[in-house]
Coordinates of N, CA and C in Angstrom, one line a residue:
X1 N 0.8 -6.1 25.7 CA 0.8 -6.9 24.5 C 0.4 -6.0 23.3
X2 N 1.2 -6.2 22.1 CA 1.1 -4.8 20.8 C -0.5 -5.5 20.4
X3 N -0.7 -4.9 19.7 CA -1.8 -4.9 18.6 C -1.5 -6.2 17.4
X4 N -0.5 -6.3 17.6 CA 0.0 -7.2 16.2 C 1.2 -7.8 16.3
X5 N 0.9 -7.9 17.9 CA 2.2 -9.6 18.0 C 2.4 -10.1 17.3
X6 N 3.6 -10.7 17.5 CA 3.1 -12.3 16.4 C 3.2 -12.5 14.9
X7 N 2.8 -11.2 14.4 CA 2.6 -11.1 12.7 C 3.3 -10.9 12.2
X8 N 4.0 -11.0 10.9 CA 4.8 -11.1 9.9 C 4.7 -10.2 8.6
X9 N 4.9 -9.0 8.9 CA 4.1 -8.0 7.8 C 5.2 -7.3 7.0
X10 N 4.7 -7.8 5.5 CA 5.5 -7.3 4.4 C 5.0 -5.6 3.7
X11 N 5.8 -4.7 4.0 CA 5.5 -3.4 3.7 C 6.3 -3.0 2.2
X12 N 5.3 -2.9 1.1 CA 6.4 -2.4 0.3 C 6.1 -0.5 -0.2
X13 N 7.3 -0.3 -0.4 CA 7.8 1.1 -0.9 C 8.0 1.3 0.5
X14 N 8.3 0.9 1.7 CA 8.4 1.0 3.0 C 9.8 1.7 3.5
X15 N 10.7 2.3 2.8 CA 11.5 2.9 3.0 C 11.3 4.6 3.6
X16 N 10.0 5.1 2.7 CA 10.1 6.4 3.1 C 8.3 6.7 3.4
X17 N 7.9 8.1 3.4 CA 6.7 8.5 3.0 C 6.0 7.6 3.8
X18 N 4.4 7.3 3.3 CA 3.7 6.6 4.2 C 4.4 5.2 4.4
X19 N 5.0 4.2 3.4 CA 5.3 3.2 3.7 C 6.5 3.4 5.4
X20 N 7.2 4.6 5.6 CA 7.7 4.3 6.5 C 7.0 4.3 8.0
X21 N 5.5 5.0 7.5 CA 4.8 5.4 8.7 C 4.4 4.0 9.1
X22 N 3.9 3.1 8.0 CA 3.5 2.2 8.3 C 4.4 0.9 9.2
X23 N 5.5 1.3 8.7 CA 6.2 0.1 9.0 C 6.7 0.7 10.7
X24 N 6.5 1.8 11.1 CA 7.1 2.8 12.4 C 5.8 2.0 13.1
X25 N 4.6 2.3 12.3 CA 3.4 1.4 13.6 C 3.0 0.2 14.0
X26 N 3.5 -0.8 12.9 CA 3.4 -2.2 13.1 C 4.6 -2.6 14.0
X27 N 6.1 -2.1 13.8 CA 6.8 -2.1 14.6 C 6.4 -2.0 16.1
X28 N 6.1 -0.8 16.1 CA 6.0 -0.2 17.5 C 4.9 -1.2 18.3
X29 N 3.5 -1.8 17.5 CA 2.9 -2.8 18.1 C 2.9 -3.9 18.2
X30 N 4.5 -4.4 17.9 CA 4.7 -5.7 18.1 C 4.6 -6.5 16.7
X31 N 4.7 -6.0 15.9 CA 5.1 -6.6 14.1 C 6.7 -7.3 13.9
X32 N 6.5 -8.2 13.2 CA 8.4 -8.2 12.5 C 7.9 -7.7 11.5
X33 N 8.2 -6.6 11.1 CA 8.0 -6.0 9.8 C 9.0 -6.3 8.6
X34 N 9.3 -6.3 7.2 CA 9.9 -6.4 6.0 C 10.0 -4.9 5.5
X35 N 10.8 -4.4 5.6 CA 10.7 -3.3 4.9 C 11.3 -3.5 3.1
X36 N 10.2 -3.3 2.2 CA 10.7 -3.9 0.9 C 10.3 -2.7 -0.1
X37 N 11.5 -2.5 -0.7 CA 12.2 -1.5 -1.4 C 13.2 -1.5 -2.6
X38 N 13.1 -0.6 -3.3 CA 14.2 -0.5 -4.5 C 15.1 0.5 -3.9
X39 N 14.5 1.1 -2.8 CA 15.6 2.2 -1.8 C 16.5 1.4 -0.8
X40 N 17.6 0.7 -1.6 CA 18.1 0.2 -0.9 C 18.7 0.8 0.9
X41 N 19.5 2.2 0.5 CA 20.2 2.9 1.2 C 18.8 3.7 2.6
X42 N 18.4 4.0 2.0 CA 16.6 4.3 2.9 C 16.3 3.5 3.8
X43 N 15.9 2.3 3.2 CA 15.7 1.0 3.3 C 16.1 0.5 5.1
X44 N 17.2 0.3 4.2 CA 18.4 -0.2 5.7 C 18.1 0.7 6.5
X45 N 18.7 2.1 6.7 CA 18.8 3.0 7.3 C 17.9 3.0 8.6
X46 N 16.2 2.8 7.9 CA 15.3 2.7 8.6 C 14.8 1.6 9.3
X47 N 15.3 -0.1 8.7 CA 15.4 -1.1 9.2 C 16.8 -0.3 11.0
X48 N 17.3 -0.3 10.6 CA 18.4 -0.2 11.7 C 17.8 0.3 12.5
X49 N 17.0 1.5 12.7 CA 16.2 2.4 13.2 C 15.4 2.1 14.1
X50 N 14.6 1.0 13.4 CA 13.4 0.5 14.3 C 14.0 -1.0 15.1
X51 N 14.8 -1.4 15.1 CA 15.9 -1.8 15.8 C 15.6 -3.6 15.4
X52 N 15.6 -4.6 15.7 CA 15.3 -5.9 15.9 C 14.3 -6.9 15.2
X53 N 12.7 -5.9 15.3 CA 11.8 -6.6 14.2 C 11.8 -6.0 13.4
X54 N 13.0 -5.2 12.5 CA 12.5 -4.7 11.3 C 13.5 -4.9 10.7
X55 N 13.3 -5.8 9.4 CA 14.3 -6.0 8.3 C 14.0 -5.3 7.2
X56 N 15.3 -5.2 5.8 CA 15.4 -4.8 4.6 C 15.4 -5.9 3.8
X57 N 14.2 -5.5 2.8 CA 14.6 -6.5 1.2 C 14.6 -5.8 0.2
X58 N 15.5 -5.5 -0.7 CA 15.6 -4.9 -1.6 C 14.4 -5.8 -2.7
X59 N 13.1 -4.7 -2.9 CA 12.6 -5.8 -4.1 C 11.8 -4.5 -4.6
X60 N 11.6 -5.0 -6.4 CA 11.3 -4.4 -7.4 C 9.8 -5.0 -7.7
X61 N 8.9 -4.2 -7.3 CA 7.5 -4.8 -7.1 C 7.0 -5.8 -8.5
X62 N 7.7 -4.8 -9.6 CA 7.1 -5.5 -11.0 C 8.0 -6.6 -10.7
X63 N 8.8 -7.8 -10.4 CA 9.5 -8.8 -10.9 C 9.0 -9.5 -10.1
X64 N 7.8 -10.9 -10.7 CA 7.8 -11.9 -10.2 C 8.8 -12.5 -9.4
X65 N 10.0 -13.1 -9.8 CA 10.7 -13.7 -9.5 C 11.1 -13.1 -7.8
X66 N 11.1 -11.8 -7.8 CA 11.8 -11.0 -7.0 C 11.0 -10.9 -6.1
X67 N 9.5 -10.9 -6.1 CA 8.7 -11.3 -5.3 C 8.6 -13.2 -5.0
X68 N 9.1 -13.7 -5.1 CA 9.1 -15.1 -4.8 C 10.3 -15.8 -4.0
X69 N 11.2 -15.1 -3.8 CA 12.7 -14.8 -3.5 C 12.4 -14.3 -1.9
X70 N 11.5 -12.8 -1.9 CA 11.6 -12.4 -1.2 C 10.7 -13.1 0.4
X71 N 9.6 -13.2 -0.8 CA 8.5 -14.0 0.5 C 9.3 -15.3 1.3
X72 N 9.9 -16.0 0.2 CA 10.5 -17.3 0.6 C 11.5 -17.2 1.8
X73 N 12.5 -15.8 1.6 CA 13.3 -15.8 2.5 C 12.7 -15.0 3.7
X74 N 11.8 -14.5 4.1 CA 10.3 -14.1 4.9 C 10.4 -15.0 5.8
X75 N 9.7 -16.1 4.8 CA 9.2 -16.7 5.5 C 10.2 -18.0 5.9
X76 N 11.2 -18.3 5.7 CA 12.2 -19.0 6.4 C 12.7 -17.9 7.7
X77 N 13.2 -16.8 7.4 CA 13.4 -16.3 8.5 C 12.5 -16.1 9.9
X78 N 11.4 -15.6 9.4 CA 9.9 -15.4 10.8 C 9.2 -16.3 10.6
X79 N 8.9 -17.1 9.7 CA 7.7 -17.7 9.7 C 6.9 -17.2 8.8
X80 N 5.7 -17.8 8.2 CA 4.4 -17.3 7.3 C 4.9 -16.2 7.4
X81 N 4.2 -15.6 6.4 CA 3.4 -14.3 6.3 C 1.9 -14.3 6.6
X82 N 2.0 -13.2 7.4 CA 0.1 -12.7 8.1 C 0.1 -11.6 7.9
X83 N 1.3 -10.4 7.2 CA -0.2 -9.6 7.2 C 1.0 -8.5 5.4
X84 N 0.1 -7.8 4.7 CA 1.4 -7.5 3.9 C 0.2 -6.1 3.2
X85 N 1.0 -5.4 3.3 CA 0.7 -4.0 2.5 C 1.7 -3.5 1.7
X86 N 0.6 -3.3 0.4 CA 1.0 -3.1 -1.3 C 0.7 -1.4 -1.2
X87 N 2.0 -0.9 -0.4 CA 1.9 0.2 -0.8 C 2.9 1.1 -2.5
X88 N 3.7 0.2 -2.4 CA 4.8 1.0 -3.6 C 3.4 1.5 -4.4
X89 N 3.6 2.7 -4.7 CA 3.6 3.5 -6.2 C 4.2 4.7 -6.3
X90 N 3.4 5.0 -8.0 CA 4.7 6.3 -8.6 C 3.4 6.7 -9.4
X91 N 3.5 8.4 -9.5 CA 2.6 9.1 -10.3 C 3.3 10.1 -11.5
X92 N 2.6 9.7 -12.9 CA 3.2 10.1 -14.1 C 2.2 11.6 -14.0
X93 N 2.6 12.7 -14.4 CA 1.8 13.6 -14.8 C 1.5 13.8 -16.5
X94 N 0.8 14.5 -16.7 CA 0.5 14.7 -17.7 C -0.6 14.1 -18.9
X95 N -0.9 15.1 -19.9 CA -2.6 14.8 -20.3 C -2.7 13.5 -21.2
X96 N -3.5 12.8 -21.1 CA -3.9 11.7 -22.2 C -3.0 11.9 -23.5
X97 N -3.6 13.0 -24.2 CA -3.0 13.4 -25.6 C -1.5 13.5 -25.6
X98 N -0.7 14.1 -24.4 CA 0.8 14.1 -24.0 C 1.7 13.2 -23.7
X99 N 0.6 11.9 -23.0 CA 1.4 10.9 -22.4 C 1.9 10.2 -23.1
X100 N 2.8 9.5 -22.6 CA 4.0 8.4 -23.7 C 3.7 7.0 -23.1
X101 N 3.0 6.3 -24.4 CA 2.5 4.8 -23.3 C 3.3 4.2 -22.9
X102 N 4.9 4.3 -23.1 CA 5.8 3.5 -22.0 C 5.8 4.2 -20.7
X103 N 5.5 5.5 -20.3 CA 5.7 6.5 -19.0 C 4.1 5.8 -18.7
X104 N 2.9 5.6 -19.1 CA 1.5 5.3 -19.0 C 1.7 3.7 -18.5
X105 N 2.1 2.7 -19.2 CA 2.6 1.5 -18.5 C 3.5 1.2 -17.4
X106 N 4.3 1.9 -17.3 CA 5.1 2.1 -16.4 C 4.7 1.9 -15.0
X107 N 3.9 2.9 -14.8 CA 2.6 3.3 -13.9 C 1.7 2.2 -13.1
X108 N 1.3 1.8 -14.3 CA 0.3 0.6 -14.0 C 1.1 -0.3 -13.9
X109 N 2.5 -0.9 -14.1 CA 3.3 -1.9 -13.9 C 3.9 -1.8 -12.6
X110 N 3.1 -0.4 -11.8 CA 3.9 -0.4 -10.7 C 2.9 -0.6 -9.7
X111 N 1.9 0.1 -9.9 CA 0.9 0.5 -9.0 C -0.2 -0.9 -9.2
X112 N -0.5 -1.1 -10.0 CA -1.3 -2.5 -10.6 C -1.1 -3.6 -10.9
X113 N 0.3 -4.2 -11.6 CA 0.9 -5.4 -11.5 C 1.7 -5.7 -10.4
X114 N 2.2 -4.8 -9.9 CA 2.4 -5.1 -8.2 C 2.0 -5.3 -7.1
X115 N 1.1 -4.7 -7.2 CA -0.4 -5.3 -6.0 C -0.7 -6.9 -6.6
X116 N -1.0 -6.8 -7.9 CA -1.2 -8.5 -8.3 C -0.3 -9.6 -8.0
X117 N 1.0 -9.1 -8.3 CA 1.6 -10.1 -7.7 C 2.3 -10.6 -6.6
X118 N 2.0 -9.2 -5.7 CA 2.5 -9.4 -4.0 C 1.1 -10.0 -3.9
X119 N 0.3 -9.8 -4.3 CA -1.1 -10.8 -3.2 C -0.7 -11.9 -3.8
X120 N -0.8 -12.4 -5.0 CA -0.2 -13.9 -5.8 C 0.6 -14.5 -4.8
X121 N 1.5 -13.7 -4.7 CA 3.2 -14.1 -3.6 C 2.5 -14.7 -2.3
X122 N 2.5 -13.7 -2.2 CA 2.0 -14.0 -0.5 C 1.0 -14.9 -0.1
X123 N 0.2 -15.5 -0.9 CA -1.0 -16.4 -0.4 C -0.6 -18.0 0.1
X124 N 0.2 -18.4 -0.4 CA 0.3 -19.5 0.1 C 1.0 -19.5 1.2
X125 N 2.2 -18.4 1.5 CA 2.8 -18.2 2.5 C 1.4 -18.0 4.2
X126 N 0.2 -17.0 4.0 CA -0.6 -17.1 4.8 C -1.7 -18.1 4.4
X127 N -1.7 -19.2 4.0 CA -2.2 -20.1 4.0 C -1.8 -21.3 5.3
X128 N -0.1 -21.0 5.0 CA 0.5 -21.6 6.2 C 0.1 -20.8 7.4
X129 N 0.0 -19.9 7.7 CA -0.3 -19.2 8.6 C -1.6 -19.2 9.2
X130 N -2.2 -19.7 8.6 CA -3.5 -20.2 9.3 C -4.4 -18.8 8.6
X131 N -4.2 -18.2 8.0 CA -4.8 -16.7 7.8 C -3.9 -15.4 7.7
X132 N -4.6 -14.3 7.0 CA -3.8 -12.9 7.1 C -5.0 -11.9 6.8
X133 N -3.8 -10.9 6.4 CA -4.6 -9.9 6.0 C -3.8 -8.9 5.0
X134 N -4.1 -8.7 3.7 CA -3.7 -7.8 3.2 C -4.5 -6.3 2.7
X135 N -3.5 -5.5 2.8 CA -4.0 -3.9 2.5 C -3.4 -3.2 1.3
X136 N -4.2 -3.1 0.3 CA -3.8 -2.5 -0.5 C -4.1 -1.0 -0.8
X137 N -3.3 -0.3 -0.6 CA -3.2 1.2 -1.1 C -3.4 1.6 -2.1
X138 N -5.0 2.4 -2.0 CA -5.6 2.9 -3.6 C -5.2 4.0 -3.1
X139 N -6.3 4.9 -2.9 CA -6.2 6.1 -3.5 C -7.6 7.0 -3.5
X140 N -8.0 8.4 -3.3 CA -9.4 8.8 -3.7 C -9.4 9.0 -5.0
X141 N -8.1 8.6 -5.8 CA -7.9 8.5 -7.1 C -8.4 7.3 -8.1
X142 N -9.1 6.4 -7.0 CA -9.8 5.8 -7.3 C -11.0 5.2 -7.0
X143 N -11.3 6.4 -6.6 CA -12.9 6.4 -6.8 C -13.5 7.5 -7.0
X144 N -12.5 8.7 -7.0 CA -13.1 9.6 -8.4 C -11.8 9.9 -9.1
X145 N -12.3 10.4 -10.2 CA -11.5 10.7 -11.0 C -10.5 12.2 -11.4
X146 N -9.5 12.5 -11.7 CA -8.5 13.6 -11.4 C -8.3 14.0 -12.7
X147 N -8.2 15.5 -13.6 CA -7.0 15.4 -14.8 C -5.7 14.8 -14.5
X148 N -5.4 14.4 -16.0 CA -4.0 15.3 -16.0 C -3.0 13.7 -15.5
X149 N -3.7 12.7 -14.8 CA -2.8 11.2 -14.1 C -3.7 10.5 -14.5
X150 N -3.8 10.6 -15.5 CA -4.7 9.3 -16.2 C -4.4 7.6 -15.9
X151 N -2.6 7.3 -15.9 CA -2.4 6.7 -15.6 C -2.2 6.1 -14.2
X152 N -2.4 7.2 -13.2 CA -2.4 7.1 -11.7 C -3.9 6.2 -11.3
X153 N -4.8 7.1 -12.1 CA -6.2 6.9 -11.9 C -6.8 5.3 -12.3
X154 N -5.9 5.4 -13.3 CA -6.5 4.3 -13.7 C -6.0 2.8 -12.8
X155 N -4.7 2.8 -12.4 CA -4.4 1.9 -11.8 C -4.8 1.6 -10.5
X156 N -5.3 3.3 -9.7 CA -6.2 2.9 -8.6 C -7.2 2.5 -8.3
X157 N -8.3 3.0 -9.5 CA -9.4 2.3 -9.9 C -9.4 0.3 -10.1
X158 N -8.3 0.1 -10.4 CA -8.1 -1.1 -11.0 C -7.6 -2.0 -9.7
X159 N -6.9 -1.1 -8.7 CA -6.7 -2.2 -6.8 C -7.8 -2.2 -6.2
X160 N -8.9 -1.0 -6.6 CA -9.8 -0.9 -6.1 C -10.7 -2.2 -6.3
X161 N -11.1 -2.5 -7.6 CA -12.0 -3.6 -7.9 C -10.9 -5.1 -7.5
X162 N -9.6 -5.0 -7.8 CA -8.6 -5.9 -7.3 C -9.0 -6.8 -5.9
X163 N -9.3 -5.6 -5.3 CA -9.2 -5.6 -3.7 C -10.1 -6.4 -3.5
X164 N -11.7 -6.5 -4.6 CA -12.9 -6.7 -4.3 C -12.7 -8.2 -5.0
X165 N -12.0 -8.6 -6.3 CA -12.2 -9.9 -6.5 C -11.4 -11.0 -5.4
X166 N -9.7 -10.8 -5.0 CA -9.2 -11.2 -3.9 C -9.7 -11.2 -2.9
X167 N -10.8 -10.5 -1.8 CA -11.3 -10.7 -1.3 C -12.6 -12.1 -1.2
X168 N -13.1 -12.1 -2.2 CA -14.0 -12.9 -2.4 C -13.3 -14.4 -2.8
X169 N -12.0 -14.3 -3.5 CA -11.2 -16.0 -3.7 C -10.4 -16.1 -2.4
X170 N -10.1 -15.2 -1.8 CA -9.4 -15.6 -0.5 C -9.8 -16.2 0.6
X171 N -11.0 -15.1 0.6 CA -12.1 -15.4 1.7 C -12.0 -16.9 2.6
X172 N -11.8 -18.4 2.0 CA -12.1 -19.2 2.6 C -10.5 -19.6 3.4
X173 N -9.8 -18.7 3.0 CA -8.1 -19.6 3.6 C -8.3 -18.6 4.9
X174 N -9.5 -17.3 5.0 CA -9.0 -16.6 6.4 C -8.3 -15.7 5.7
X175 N -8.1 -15.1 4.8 CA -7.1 -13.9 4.3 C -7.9 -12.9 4.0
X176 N -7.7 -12.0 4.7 CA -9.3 -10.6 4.5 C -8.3 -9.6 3.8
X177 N -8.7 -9.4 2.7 CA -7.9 -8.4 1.7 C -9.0 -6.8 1.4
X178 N -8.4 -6.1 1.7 CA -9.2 -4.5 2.1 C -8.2 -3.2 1.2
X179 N -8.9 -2.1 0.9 CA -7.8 -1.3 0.2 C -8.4 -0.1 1.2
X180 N -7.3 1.0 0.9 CA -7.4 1.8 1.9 C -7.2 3.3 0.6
X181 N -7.9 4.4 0.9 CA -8.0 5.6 -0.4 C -7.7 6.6 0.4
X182 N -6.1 7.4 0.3 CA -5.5 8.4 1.3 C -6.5 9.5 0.4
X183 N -6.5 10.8 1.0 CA -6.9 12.0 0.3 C -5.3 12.4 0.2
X184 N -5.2 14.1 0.4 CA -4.4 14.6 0.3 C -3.2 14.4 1.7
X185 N -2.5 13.6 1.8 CA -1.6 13.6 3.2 C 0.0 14.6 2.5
X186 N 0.4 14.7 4.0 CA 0.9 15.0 4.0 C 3.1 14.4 3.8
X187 N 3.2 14.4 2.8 CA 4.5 13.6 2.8 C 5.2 14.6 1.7
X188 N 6.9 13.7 1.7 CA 7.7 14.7 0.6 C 6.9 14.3 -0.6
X189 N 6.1 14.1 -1.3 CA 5.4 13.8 -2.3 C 4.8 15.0 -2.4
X190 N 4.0 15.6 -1.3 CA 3.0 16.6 -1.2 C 3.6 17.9 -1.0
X191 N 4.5 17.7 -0.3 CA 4.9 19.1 1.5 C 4.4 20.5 0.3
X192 N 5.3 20.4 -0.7 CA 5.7 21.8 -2.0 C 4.6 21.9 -2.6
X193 N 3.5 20.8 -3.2 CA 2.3 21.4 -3.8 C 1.3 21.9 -4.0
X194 N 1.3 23.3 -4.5 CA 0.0 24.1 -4.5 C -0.8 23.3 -4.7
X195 N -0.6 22.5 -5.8 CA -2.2 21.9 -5.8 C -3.2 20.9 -5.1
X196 N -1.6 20.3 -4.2 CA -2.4 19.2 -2.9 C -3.4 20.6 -2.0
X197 N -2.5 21.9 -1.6 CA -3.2 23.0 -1.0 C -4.3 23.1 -1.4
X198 N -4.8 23.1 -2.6 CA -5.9 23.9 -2.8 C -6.7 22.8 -2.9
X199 N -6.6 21.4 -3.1 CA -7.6 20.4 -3.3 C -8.1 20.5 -1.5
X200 N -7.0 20.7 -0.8 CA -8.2 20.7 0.9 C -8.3 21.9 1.5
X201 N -8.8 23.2 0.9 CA -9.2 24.2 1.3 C -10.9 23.9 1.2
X202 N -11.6 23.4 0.7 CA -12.8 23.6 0.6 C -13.2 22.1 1.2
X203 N -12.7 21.4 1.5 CA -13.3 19.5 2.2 C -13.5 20.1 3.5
X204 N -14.0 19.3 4.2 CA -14.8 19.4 5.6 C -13.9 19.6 6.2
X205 N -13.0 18.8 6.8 CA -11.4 19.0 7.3 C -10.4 19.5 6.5
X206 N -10.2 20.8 6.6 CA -9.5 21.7 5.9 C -7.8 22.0 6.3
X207 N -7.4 20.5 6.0 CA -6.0 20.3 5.6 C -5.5 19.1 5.3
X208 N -4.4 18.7 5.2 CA -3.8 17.7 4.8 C -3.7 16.5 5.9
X209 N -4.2 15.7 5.5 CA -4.2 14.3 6.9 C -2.6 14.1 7.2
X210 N -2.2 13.6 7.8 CA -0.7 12.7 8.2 C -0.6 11.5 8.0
X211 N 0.6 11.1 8.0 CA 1.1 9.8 7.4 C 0.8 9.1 9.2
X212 N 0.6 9.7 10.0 CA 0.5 8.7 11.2 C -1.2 8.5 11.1
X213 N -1.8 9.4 10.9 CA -3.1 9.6 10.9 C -3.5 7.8 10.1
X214 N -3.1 7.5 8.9 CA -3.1 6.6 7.7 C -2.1 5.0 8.2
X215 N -1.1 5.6 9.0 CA -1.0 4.3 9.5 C -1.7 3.7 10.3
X216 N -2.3 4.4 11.8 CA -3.2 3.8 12.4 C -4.4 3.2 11.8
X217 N -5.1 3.8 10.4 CA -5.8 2.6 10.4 C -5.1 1.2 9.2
X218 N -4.4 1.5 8.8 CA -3.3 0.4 8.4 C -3.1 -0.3 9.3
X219 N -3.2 -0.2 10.4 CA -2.7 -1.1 11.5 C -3.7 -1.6 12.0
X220 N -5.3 -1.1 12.0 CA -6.2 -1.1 12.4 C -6.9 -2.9 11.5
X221 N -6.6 -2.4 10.4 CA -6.7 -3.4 9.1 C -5.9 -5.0 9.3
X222 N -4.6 -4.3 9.8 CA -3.7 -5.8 9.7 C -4.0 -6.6 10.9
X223 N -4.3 -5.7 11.7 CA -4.5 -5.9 13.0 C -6.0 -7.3 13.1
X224 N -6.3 -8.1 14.3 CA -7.4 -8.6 14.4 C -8.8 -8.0 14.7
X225 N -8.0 -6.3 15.0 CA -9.6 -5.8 15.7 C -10.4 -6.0 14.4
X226 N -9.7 -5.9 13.1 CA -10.4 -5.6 11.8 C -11.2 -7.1 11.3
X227 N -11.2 -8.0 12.2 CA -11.4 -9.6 11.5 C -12.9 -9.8 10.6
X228 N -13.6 -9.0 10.9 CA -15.0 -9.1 10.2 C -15.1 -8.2 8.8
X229 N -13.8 -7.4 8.1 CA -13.7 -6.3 7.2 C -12.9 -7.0 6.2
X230 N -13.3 -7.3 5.2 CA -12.6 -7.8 3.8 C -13.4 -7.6 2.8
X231 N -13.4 -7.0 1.4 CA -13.5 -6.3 0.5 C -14.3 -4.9 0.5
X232 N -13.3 -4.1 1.6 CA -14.1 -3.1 1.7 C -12.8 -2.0 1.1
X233 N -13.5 -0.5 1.0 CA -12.6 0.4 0.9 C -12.6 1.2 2.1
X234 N -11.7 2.1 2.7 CA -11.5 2.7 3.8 C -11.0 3.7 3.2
X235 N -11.8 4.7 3.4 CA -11.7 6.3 2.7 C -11.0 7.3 4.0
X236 N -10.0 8.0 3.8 CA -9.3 8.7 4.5 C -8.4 10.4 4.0
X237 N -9.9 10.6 3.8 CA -9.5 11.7 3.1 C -10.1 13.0 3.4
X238 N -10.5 13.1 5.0 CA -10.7 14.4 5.2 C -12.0 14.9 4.7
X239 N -12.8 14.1 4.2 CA -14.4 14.5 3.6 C -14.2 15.1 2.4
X240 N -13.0 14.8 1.5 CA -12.8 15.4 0.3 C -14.2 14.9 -0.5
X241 N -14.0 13.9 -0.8 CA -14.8 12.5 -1.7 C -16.4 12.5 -1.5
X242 N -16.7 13.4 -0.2 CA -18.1 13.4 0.1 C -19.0 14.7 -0.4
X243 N -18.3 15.4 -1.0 CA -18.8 17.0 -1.5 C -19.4 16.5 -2.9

């Protein structure tokens, strides 16, 4: 029996990178997983892949509507939702003084109003469900601070305390809502940059974690072993954050 029979789990940016790790582990333990994406072509590809419980939704995290569309047809197809991870984001570079506040909103409309309104979405759906669990993907970029992605930072900072008020209003439907803070892993995001290198040359574990490393505890989270863990953060970063 998987770890997470039974469950109904909405993965977004789930097309590639970690979101694909995640959706390869809930699969593999017995998830119907949602792979939900603006990558449509990805998307599918990797739905097909994981063969039977894994479907495609094409959805654009910022649009309400498109999040209400999606859950609905979710959950006519499997049933509730129980368990959903807000992973989509996107990182702007560049300094305060340089940044362009439509590339600075952008950001936050992706990383921050999308986590708000997939947990929004989804709540009534696991209400039916008797309970869930959602994971939202911060960041060690939010809980300390980085040059240079001001608007990265800021929006992780902002799931971070997110994580902590939803927790506390959910609390009584059975919905344990938890965020999870990658260090430096390893994905096409990373593979090329010197500077993910040199942030884990000096951390206790002196390299880059993996995208499987990150989904097992993603799975750990959705999963019931996790039932006593809601508003917490789950730091996974190689002892970066502890120096």
């Amino acid at each position: 029996m998987g770890r997470v029979s039974g469950k109904t789990v909405i993965v977004t940016g789930g097309a590639r990178g970690l979101g694909a790790a995640f959706a390869r582990a809930l699969v593999a333990e017995g998830a119907s997983v949602v792979i939900a994406d603006v990558l449509a072509e990805e998307g599918k590809a990797l739905a097909g892949e994981l063969g039977g419980r894994a479907d495609f939704a094409e959805l654009d995290v910022t649009d309400h509507d498109a999040w209400e569309r999606v859950v609905a047809e979710v959950t006519d197809r499997n049933g509730p939702v129980s368990g959903l991870v807000n992973n989509a984001g996107i990182v702007h570079v560049g300094s305060i003084e340089s940044l362009d506040e439509a590339d600075y909103r952008r950001v936050i409309d992706v990383n921050q109003i999308g986590v708000f309104l997939g947990m929004k979405a989804v709540l009534p759906s696991m209400r039916r469900a008797g309970g869930g669990s959602i994971v939202n993907i911060s960041s060690i970029g939010g809980i300390i601070a980085f040059s240079g992605i001001v608007s990265y930072t800021a929006s992780k900072w902002a799931v971070r305390g997110m994580t902590k008020t939803a927790a506390q209003e959910f609390g009584a439907d059975g919905v344990r809502v938890n965020s999870v803070h990658p260090g430096v892993v390893a994905t096409e995001m990373t593979a090329d940059s010197d500077r993910s290198q040199g942030m884990v040359t000096d951390q206790p574990l002196a390299r880059r974690g993996t995208a499987e490393e990150l989904a097992n505890l993603v799975l750990f989270l959705i999963s019931d072993e996790s039932s006593f863990c809601t508003g917490s953060e789950f730091v996974a970063d190689g002892g970066y954050t502890s120096q």
